[in-house]
Structures are given as structure tokens and as C-alpha cells.
PDB file of C-alpha atoms in Angstrom:
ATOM      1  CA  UNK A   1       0.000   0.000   0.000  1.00 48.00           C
ATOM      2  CA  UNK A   2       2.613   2.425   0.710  1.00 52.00           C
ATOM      3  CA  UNK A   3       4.197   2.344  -2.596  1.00 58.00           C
ATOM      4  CA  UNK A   4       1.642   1.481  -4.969  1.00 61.00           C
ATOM      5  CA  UNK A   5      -1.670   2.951  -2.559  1.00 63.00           C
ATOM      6  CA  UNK A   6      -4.886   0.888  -3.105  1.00 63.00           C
ATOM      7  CA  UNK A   7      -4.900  -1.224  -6.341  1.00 68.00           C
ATOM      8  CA  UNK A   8      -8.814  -1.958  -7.254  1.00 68.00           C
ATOM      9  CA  UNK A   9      -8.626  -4.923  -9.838  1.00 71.00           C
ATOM     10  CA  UNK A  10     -12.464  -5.716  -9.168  1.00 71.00           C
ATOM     11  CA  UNK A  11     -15.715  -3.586  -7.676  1.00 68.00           C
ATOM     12  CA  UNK A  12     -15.483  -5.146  -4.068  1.00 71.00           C
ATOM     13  CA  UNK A  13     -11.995  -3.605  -4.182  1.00 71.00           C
ATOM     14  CA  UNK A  14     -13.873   0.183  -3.978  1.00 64.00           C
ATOM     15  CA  UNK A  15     -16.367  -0.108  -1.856  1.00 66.00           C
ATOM     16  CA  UNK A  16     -15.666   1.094   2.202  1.00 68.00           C
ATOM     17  CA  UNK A  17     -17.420   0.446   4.619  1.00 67.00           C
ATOM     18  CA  UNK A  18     -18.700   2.748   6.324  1.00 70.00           C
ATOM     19  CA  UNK A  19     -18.487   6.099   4.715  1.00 70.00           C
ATOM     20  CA  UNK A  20     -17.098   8.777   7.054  1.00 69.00           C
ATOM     21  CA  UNK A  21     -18.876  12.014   5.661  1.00 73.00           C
ATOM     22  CA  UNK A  22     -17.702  14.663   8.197  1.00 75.00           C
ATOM     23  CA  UNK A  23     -16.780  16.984   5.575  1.00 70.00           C
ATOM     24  CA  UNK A  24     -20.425  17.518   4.690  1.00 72.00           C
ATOM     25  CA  UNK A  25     -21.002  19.378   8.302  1.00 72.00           C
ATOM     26  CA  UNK A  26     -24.483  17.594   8.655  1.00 73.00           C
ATOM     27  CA  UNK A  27     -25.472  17.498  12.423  1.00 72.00           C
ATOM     28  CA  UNK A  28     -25.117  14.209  13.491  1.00 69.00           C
ATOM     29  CA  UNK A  29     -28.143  14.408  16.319  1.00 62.00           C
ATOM     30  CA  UNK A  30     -30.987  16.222  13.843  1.00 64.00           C
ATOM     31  CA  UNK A  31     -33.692  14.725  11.150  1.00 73.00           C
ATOM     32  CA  UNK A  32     -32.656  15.250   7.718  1.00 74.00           C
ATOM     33  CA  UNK A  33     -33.775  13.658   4.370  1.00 79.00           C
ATOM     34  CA  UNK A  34     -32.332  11.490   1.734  1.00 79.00           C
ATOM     35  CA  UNK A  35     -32.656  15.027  -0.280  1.00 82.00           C
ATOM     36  CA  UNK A  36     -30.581  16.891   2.305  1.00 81.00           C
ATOM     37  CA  UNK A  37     -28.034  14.638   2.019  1.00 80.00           C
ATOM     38  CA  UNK A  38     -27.612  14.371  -1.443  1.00 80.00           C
ATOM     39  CA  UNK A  39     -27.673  18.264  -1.644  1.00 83.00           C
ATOM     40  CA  UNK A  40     -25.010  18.261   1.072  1.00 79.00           C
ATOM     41  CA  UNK A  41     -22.594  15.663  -0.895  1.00 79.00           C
ATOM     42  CA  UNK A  42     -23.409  17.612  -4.309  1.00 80.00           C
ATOM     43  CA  UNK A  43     -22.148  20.974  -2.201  1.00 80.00           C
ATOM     44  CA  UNK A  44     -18.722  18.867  -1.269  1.00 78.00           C
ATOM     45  CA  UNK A  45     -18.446  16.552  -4.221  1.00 80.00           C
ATOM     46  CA  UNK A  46     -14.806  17.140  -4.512  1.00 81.00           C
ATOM     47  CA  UNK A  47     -14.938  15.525  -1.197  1.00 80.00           C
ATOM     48  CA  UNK A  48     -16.854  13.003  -1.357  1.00 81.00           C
ATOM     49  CA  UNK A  49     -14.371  11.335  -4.512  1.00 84.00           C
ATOM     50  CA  UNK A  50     -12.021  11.637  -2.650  1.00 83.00           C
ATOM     51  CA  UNK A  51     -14.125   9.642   0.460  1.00 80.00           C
ATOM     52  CA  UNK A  52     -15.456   7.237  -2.561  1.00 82.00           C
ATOM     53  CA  UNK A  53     -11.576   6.352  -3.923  1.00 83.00           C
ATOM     54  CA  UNK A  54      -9.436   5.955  -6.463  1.00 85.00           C
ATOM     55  CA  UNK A  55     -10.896   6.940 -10.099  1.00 88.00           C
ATOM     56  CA  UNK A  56     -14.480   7.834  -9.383  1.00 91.00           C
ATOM     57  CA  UNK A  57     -16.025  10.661 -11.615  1.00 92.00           C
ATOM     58  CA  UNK A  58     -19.095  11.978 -11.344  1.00 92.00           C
ATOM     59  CA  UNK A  59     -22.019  11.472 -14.372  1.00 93.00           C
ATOM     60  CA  UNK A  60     -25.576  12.604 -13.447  1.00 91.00           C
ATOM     61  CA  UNK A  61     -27.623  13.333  -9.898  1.00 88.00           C
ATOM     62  CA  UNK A  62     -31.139  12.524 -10.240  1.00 91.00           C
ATOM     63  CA  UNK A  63     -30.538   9.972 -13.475  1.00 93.00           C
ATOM     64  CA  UNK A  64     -34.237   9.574 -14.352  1.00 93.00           C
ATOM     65  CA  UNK A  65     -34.931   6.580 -16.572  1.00 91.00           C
ATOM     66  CA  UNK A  66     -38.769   5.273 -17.493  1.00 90.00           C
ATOM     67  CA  UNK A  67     -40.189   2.154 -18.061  1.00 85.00           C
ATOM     68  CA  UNK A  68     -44.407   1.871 -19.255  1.00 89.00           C
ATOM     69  CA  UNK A  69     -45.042   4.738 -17.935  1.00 92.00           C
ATOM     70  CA  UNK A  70     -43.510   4.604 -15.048  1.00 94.00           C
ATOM     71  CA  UNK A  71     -40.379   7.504 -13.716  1.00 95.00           C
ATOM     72  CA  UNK A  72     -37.383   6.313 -11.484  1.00 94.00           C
ATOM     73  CA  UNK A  73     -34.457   8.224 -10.184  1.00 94.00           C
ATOM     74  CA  UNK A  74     -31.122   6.822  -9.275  1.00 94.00           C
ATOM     75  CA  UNK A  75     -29.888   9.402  -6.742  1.00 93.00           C
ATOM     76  CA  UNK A  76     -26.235   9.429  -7.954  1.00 92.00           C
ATOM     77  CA  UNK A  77     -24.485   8.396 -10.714  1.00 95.00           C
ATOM     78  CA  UNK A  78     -20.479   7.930 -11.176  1.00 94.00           C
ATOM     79  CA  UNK A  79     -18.128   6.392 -13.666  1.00 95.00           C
ATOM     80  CA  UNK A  80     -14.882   5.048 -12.035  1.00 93.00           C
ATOM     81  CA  UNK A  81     -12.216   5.419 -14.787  1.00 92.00           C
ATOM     82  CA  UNK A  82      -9.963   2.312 -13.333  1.00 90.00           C
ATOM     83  CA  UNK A  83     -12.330  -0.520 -13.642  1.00 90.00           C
ATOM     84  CA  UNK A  84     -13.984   1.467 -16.526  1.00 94.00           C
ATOM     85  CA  UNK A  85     -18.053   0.594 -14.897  1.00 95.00           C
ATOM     86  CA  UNK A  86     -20.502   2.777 -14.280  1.00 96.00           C
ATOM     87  CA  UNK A  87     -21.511   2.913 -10.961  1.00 95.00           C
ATOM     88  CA  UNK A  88     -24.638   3.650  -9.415  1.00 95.00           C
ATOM     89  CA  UNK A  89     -25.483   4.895  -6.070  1.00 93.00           C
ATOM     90  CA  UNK A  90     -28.799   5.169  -3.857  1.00 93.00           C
ATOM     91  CA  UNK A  91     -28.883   6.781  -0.500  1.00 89.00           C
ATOM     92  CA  UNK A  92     -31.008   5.401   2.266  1.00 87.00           C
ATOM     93  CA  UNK A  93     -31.935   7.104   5.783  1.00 81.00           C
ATOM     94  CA  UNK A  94     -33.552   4.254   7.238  1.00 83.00           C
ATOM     95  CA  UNK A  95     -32.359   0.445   7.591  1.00 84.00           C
ATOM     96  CA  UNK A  96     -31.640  -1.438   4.287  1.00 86.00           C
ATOM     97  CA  UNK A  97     -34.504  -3.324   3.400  1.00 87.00           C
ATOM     98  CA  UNK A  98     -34.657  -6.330   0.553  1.00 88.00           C
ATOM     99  CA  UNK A  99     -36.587  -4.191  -1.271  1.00 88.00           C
ATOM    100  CA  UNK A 100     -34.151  -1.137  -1.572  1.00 88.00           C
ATOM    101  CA  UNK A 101     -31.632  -4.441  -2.759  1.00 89.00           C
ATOM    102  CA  UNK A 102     -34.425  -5.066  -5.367  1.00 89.00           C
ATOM    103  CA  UNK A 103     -34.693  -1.543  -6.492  1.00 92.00           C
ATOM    104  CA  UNK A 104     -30.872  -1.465  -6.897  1.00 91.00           C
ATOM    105  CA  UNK A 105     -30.549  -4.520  -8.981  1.00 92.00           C
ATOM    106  CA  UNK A 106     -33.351  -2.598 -11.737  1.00 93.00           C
ATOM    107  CA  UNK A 107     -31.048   0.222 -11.631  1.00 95.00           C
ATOM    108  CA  UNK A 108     -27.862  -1.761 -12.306  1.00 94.00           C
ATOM    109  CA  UNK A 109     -30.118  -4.260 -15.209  1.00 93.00           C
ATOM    110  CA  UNK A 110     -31.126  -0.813 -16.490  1.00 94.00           C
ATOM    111  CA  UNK A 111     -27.915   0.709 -16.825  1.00 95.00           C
ATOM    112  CA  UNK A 112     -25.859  -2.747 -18.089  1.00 96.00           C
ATOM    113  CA  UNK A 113     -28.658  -3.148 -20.714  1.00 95.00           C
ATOM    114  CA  UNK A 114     -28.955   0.616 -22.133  1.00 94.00           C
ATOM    115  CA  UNK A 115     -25.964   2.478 -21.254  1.00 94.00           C
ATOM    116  CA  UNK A 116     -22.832   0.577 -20.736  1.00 94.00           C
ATOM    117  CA  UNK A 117     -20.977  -0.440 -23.704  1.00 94.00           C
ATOM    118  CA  UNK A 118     -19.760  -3.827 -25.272  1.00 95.00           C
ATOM    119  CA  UNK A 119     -15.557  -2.688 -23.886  1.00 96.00           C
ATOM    120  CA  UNK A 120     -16.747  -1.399 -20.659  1.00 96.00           C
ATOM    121  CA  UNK A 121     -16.870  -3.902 -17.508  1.00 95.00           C
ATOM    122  CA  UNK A 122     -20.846  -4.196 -15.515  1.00 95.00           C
ATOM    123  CA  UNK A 123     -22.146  -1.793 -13.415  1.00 95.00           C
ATOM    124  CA  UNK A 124     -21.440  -1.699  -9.864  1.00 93.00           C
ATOM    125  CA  UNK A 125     -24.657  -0.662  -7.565  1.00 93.00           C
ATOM    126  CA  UNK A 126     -23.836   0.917  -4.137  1.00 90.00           C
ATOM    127  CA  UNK A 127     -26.479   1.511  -1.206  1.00 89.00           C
ATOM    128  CA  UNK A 128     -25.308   3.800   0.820  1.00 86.00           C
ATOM    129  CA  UNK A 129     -27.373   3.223   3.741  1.00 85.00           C
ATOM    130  CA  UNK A 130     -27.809   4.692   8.037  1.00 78.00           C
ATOM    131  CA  UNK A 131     -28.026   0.881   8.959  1.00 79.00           C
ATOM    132  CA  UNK A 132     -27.696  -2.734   7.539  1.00 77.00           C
ATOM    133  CA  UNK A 133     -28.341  -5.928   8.582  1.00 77.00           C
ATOM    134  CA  UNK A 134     -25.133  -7.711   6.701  1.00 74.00           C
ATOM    135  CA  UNK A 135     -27.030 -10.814   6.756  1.00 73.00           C
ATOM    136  CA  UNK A 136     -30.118  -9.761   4.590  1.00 77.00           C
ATOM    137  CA  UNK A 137     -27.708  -8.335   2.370  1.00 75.00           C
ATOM    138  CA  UNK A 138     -26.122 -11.946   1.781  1.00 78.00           C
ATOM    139  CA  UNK A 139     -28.998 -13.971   2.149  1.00 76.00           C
ATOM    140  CA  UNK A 140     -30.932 -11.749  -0.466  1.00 79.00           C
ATOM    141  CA  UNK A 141     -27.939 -11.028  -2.879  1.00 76.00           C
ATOM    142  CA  UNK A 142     -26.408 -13.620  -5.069  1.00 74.00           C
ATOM    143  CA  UNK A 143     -22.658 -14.107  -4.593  1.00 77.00           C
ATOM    144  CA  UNK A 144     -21.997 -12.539  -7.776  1.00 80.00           C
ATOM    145  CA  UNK A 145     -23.875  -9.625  -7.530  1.00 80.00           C
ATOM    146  CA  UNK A 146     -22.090  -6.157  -8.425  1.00 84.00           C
ATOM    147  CA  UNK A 147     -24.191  -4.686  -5.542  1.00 86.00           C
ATOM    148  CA  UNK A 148     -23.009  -3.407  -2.500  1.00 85.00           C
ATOM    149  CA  UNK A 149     -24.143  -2.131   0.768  1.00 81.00           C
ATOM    150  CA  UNK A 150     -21.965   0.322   2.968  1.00 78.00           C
ATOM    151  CA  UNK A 151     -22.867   2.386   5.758  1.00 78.00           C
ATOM    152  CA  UNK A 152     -22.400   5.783   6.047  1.00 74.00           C
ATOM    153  CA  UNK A 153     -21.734   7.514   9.501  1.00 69.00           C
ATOM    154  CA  UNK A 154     -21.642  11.394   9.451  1.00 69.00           C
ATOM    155  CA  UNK A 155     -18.479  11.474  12.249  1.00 67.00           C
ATOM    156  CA  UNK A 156     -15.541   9.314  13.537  1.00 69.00           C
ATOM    157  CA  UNK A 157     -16.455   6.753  16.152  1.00 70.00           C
ATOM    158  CA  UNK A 158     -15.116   8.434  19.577  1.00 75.00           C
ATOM    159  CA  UNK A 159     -12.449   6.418  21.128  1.00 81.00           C
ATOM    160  CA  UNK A 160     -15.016   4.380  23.736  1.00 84.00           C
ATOM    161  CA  UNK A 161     -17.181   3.485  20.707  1.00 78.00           C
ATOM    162  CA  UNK A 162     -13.797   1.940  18.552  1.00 79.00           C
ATOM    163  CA  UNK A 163     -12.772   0.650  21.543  1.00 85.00           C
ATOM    164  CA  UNK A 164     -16.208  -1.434  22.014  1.00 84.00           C
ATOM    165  CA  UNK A 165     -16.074  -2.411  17.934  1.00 79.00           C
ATOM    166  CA  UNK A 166     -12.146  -3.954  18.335  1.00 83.00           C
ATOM    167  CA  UNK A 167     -13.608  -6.269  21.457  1.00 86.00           C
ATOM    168  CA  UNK A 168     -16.516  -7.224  19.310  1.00 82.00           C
ATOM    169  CA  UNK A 169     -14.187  -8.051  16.314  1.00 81.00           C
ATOM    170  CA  UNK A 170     -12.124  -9.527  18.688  1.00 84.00           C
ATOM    171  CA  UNK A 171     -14.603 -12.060  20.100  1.00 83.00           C
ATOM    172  CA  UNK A 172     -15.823 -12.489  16.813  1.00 80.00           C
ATOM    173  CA  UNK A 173     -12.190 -13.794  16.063  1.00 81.00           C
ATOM    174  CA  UNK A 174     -11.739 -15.886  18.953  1.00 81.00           C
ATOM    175  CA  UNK A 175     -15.420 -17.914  18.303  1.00 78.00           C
ATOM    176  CA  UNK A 176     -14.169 -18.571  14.445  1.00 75.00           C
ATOM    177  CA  UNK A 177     -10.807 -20.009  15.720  1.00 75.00           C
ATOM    178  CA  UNK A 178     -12.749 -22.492  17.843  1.00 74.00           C
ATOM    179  CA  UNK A 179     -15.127 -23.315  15.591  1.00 68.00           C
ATOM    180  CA  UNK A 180     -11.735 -25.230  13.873  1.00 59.00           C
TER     181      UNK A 180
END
């Protein structure tokens, strides 16, 4: 890493998890909306590439596609130059449901059927989410899916609460290695 930095040879390899998002100043305690934080990450998108990774550039907020009738809007869309993919993302104030999983996998059929071309690699869908439950996410997701789920979190963990997540890690650790 310290020579070469991050090298992304497949979509897992760009997704973090969580998000830190600071830099966009949003109170951590109040109410806001999926709108207020889209505005707030539009305000400091600079930023937020540089939060996303390596090679990330930014296409279209608001990507409206329609199908019988019917309008949809992808909240943000991005092209990362390295694995040359589109990549779609969907913000989500509430806990990740199946159904904002199913709604992502329309967005990334819709985009790898009508706007990717034959030389460029799938597209990679990212929920970007207040809370998961890691286990929906697998049990509803095939393996290969290009969709991801990441939390965001608008501040650092304060010492106590890293603290707390190293112990659970920790004990997470020690029940694998006796599960051998």
C-alpha cells in the first residue's frame, strides 16, 4: 500500500465500509432527508471522490430513466475510470430493506442493458445506507452480484465506541478459531 496505494482490480476492491462524511457538516443528532443529504454531498463533491476512492467521476444526480409509464431516479451516478463501470449509487436514511436491494438490482439491469458499452466492464450498484443488517444483504444477494451495501456515519467513532467495535471483532475472532 505504501508504494503502490490501493490497487482496485475488481468492484469489491472500492467499496468502504462505512463512509465517514464529516466533511459535509451535517449534524449528526438532527432529522434530515435522503434530499438533504444528497444536496449536502453535491455541495462537497470534490470531497466526497475523494471519500469514494481511487478513479471515481461523477455522471448525473437525479438519473431519471422510465419504463411503461412509469419515472425512477437513481440518486447518484459515477463512472470510475480504473475498472472502466458505471456505478450507481442510492442513498437510504432508514435500515436497508430487501426491497431497496431489489430496487438497486433494476437500476444496475437498467444501466448494463442501455448504457454501458460492449468494452466497458458491468455496473457496480452501491447503497449507501444509516443501517444494515449484513445478513439480509447476503442472504438476499447472489454471490456474484455487483451490488453493495456500505454504511455511512456522518463522524468518527469516539475512542469508547472503537474501543467497544475492536472487542466485538475480537470475540468475533476468537469464536471462528474455535469453531476449527
Amino acid at each position: 500500500l505504501a508504494s503502490e496505494g490501493q490497487v482496485i482490480t475488481r468492484a469489491s476492491d472500492l467499496i468502504k465500509d462505512p463512509f465517514v462524511l464529516e466533511f459535509l457538516d451535517l449534524k449528526e443528532d438532527s432529522s434530515y432527508s435522503e434530499h438533504d443529504l444528497e444536496l449536502a454531498i453535491i455541495d462537497k463533491l470534490q470531497s466526497f471522490l475523494l471519500e469514494m476512492g481511487k478513479g471515481f467521476l461523477f455522471v448525473a444526480r437525479q438519473r431519471r430513466f422510465t419504463f411503461d409509464g412509469d419515472h425512477y431516479y437513481i440518486d447518484l451516478v459515477f463512472y470510475n475510470r480504473l475498472l472502466r463501470c458505471f456505478v450507481v449509487l442510492d442513498l437510504k436514511m432508514q435500515k436497508l430493506t430487501h426491497g431497496d436491494l431489489g430496487q438497486m438490482q433494476m437500476y444496475v439491469n437498467y444501466y448494463d442493458r442501455y448504457e454501458k458499452t460492449a468494452d466497458e466492464l458491468p455496473t457496480v450498484g452501491i447503497l449507501l445506507c444509516a443501517d444494515k443488517n449484513a445478513a439480509m444483504v447476503e442472504l438476499t444477494l447472489p454471490s456474484e452480484a455487483n451490488i453493495f451495501a456500505s454504511k455511512y456515519q456522518l463522524y468518527l467513532p469516539s475512542k469508547e465506541e472503537l474501543k467497544a467495535e475492536l472487542e466485538k471483532i475480537e470475540a468475533e475472532l476468537d469464536a471462528e478459531q474455535w469453531k476449527d
